[in-house]
PDB file of C-alpha atoms in Angstrom:
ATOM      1  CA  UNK X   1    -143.416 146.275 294.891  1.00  0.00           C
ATOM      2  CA  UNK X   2    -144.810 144.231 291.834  1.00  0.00           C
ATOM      3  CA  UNK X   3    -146.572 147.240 290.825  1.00  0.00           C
ATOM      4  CA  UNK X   4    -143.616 149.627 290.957  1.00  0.00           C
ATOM      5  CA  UNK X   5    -141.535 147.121 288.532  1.00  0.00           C
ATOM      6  CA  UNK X   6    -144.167 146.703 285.837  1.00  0.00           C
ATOM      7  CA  UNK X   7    -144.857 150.679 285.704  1.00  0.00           C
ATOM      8  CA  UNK X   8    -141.092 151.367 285.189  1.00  0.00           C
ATOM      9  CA  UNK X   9    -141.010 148.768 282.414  1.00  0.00           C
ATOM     10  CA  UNK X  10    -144.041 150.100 280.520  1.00  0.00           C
ATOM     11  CA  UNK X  11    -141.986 153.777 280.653  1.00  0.00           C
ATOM     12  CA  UNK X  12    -139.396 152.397 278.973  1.00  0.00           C
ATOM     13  CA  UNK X  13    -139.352 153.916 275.786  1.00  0.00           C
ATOM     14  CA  UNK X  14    -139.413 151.045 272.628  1.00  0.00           C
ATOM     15  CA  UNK X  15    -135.728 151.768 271.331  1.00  0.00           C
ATOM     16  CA  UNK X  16    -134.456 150.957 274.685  1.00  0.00           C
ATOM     17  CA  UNK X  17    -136.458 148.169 274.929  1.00  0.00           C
ATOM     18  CA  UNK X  18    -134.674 146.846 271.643  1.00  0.00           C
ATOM     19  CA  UNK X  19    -131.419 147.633 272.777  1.00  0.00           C
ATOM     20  CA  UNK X  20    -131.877 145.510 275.845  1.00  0.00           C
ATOM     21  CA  UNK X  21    -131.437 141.601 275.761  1.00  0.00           C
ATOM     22  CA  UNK X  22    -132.219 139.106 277.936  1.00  0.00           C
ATOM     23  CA  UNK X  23    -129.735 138.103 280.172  1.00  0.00           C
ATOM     24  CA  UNK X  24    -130.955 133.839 279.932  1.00  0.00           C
ATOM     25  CA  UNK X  25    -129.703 134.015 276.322  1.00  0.00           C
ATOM     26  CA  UNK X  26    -126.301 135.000 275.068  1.00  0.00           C
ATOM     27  CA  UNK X  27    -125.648 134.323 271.285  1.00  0.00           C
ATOM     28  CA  UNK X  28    -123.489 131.075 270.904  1.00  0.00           C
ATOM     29  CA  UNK X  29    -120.248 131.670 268.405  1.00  0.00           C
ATOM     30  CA  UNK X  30    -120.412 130.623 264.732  1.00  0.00           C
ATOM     31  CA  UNK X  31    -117.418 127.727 265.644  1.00  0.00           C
ATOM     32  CA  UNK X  32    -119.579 126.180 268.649  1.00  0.00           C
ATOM     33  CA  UNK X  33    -122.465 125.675 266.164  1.00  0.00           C
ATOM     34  CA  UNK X  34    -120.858 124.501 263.343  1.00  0.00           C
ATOM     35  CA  UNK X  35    -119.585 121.616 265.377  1.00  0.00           C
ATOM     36  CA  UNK X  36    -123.072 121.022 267.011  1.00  0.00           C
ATOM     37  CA  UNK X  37    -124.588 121.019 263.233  1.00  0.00           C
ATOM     38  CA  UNK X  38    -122.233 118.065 262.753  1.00  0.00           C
ATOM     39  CA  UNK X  39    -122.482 116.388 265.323  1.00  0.00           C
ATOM     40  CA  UNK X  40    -126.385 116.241 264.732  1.00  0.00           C
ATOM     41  CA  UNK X  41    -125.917 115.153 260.810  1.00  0.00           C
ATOM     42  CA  UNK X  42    -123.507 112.238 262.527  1.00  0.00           C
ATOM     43  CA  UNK X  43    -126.560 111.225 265.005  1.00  0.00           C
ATOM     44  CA  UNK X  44    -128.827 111.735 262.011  1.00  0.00           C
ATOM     45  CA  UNK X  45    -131.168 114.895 263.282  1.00  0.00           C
ATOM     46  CA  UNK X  46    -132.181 118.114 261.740  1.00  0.00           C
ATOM     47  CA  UNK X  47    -131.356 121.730 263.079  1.00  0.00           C
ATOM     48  CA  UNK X  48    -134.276 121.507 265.047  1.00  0.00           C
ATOM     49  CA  UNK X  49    -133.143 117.942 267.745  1.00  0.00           C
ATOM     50  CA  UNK X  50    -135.545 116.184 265.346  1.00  0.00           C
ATOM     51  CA  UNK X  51    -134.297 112.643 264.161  1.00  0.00           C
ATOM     52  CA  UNK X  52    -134.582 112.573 260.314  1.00  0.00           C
ATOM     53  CA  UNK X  53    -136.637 110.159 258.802  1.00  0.00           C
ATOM     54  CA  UNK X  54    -136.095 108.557 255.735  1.00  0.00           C
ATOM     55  CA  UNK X  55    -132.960 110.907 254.601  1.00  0.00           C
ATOM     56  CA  UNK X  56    -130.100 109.369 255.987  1.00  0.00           C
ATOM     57  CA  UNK X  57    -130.305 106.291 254.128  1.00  0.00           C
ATOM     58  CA  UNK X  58    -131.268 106.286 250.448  1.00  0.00           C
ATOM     59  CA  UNK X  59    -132.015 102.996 248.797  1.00  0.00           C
ATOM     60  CA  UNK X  60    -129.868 101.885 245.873  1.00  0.00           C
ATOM     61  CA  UNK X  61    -131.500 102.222 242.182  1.00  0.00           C
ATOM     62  CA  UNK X  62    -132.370  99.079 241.363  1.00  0.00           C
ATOM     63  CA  UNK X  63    -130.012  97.191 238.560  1.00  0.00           C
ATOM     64  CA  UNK X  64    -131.238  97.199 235.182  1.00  0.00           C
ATOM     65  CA  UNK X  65    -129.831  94.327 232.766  1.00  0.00           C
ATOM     66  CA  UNK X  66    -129.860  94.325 228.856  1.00  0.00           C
ATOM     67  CA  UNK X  67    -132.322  92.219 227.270  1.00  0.00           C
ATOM     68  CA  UNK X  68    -130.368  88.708 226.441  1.00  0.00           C
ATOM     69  CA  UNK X  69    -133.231  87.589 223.355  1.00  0.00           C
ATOM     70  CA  UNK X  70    -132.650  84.124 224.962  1.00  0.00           C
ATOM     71  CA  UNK X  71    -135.974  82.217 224.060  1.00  0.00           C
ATOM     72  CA  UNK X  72    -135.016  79.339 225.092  1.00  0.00           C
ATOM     73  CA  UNK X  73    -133.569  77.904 228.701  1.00  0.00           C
ATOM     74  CA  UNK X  74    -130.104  77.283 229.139  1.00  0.00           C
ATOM     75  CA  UNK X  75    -130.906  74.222 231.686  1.00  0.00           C
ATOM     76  CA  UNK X  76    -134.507  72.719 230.059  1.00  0.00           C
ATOM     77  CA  UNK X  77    -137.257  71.115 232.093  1.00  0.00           C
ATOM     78  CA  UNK X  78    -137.046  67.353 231.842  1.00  0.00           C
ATOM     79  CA  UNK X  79    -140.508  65.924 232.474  1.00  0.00           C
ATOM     80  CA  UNK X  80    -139.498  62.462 233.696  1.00  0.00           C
ATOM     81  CA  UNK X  81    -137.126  63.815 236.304  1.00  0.00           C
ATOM     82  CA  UNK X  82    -140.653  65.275 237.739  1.00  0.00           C
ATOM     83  CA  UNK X  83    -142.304  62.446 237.422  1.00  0.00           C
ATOM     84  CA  UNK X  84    -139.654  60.698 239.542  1.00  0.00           C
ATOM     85  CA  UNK X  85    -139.188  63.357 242.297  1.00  0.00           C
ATOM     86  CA  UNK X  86    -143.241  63.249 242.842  1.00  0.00           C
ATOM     87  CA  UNK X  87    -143.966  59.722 242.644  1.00  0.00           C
ATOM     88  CA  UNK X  88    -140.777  59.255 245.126  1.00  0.00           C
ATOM     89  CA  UNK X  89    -142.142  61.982 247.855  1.00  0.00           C
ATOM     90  CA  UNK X  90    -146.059  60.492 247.263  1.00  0.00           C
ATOM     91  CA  UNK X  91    -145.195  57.395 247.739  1.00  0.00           C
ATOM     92  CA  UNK X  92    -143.081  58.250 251.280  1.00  0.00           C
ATOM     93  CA  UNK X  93    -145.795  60.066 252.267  1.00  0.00           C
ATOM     94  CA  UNK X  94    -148.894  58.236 251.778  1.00  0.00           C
ATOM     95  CA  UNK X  95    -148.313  54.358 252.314  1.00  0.00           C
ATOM     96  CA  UNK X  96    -150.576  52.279 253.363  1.00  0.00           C
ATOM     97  CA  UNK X  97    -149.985  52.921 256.936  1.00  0.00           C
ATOM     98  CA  UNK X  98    -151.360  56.718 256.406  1.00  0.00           C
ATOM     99  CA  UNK X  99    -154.939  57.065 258.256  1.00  0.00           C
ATOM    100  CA  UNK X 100    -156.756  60.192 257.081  1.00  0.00           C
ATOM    101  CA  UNK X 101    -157.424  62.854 259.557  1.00  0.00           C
ATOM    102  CA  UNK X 102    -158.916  66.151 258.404  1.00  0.00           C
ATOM    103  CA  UNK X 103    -156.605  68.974 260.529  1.00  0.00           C
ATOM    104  CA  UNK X 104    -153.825  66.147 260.381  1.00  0.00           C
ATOM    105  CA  UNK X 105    -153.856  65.746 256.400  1.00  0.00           C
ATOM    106  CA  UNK X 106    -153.650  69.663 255.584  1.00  0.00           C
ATOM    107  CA  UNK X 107    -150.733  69.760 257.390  1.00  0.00           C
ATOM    108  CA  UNK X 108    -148.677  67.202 256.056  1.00  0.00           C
ATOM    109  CA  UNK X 109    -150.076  67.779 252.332  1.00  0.00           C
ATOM    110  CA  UNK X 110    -148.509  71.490 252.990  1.00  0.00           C
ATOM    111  CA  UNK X 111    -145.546  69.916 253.819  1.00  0.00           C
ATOM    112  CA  UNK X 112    -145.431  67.753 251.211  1.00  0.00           C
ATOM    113  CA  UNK X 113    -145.924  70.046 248.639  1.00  0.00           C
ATOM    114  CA  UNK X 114    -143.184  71.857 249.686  1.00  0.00           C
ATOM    115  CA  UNK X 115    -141.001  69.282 249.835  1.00  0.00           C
ATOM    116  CA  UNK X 116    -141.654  68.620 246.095  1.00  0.00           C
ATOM    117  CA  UNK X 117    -141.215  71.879 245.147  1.00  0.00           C
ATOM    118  CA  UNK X 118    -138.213  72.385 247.034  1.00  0.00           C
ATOM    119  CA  UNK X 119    -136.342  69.283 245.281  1.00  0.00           C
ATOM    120  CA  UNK X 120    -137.674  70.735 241.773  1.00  0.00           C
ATOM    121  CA  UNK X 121    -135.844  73.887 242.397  1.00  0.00           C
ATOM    122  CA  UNK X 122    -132.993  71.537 243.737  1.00  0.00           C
ATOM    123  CA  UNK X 123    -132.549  70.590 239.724  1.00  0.00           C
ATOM    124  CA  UNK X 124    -132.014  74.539 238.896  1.00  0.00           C
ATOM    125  CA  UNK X 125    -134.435  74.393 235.983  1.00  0.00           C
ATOM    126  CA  UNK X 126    -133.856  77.643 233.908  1.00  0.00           C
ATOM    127  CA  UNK X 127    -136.652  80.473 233.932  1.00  0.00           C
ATOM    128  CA  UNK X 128    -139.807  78.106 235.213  1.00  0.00           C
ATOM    129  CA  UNK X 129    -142.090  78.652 237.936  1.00  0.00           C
ATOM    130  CA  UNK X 130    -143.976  75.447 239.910  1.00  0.00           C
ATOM    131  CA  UNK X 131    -147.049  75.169 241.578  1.00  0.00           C
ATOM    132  CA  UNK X 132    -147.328  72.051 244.006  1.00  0.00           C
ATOM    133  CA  UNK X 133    -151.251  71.223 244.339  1.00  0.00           C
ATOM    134  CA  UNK X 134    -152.200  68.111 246.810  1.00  0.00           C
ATOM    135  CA  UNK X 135    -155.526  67.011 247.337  1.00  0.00           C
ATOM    136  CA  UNK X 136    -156.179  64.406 249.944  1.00  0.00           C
ATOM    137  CA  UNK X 137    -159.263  63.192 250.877  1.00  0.00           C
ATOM    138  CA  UNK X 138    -161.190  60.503 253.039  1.00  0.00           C
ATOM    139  CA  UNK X 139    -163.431  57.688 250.692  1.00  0.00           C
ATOM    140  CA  UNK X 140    -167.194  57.739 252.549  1.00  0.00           C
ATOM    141  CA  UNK X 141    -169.256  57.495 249.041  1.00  0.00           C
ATOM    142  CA  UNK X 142    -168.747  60.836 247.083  1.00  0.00           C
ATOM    143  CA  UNK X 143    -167.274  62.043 244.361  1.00  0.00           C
ATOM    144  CA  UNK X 144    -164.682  64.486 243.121  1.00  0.00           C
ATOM    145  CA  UNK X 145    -164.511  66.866 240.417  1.00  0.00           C
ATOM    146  CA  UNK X 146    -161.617  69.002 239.821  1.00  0.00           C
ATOM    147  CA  UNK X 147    -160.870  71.770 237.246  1.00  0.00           C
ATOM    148  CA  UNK X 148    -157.694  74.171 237.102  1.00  0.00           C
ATOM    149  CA  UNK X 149    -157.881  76.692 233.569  1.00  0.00           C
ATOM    150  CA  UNK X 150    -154.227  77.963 232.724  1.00  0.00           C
ATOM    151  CA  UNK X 151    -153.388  80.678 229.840  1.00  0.00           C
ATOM    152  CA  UNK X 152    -149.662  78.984 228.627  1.00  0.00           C
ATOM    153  CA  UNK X 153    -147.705  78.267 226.026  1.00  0.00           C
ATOM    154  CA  UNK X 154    -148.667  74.553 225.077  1.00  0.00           C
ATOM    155  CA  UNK X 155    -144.751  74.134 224.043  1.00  0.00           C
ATOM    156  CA  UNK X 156    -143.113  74.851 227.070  1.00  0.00           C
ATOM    157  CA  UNK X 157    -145.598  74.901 229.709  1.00  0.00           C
ATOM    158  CA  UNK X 158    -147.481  71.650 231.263  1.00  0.00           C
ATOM    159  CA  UNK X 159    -148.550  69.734 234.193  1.00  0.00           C
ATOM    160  CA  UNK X 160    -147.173  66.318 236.107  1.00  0.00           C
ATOM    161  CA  UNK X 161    -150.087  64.159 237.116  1.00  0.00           C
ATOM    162  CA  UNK X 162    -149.867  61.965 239.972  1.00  0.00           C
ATOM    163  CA  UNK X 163    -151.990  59.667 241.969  1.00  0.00           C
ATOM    164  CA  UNK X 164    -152.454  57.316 245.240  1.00  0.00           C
ATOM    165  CA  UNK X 165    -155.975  55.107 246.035  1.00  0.00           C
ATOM    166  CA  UNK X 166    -156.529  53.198 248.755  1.00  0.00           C
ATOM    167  CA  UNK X 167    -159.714  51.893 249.947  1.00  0.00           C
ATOM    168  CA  UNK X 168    -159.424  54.201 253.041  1.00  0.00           C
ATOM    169  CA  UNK X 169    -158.515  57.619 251.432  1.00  0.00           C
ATOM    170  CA  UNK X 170    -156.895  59.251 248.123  1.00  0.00           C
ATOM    171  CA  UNK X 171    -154.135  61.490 247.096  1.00  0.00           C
ATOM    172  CA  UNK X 172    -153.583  63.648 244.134  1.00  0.00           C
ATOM    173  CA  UNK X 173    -150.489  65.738 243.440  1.00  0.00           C
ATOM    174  CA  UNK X 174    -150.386  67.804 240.433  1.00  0.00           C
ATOM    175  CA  UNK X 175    -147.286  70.295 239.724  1.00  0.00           C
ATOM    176  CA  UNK X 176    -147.822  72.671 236.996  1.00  0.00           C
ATOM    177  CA  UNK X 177    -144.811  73.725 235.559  1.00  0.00           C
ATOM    178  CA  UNK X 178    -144.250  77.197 233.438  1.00  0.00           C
ATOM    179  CA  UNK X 179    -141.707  78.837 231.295  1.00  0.00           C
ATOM    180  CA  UNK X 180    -140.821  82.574 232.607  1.00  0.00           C
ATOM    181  CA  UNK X 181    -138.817  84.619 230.579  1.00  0.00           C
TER     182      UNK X 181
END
């Protein structure tokens, strides 16, 4: 029966076999898939079911401003508010009470550091940048050399010095502070 089927087929001459359709598929009218384009550019896909990636959404140009010439800030760095707002946070910090303890003492000089920094930035400063160094460390007979090289502009640019000593330990803040315009 198979056999029968497949040689009547093969007879078929080719322009009948392009004048024949398959029955599974019947065209779809222009109307019906117009509205199914839409409704795929609504759910974000392409002709083909596939989501589109990256199209849909284009990110907005960033703004450009015009150069203001403005050497100088509008709110200037005052050194001696810095000193105050680091000797004030050292000195909560690192009493007397305050035992070194190696995992215990990165943590909280972390913390500390941004706490500084975060009250700096509190005093809206124009155009400068901070760094918040701590170094605290346990007295058992060595010493300590430190070094930190900067490229800045000696008249705007500078450093706030700060230290605690106890017999037990030692803490050193320095903030570097630097004009960015």
């Amino acid at each position: 029966m198979d056999e029968d089927n497949v040689e009547s087929k093969e007879a078929a001459s080719p322009e009948q076999a392009v004048k024949e359709k398959p029955a599974g598929k019947a065209k779809e009218p222009k109307e019906k898939k117009k509205d199914k384009d839409k409704e795929d550019e609504k759910q974000g896909r392409t002709s083909i079911g596939m989501p589109i990636a990256g199209l849909a959404v284009q990110p907005k140009p960033a703004a450009r401003y015009a150069p203001t010439y403005r050497l100088e800030p509008k709110n200037p760095l005052r050194k001696e508010r810095l000193e105050i707002i680091v000797k004030a946070e050292m000195d909560k910090n690192y009493h007397d009470e305050y035992t070194f303890h190696p995992k215990y003492s990165l943590h909280m000089a972390a913390q500390v550091s941004e706490d500084i920094k975060t009250r700096i930035k509190a005093l809206n400063f124009d155009r400068y940048r901070y760094i918040v160094l701590i170094t605290v460390g346990e007295y058992l007979m060595q010493g300590l050399y430190s070094l930190a090289n900067f490229l800045w502009d000696a008249e705007k640019d500078g450093y706030v010095n700060y230290t605690i000593e106890t017999p037990k330990f030692f803490a050193v803040c320095t903030v570097f502070y630097l004009y960015y315009d």
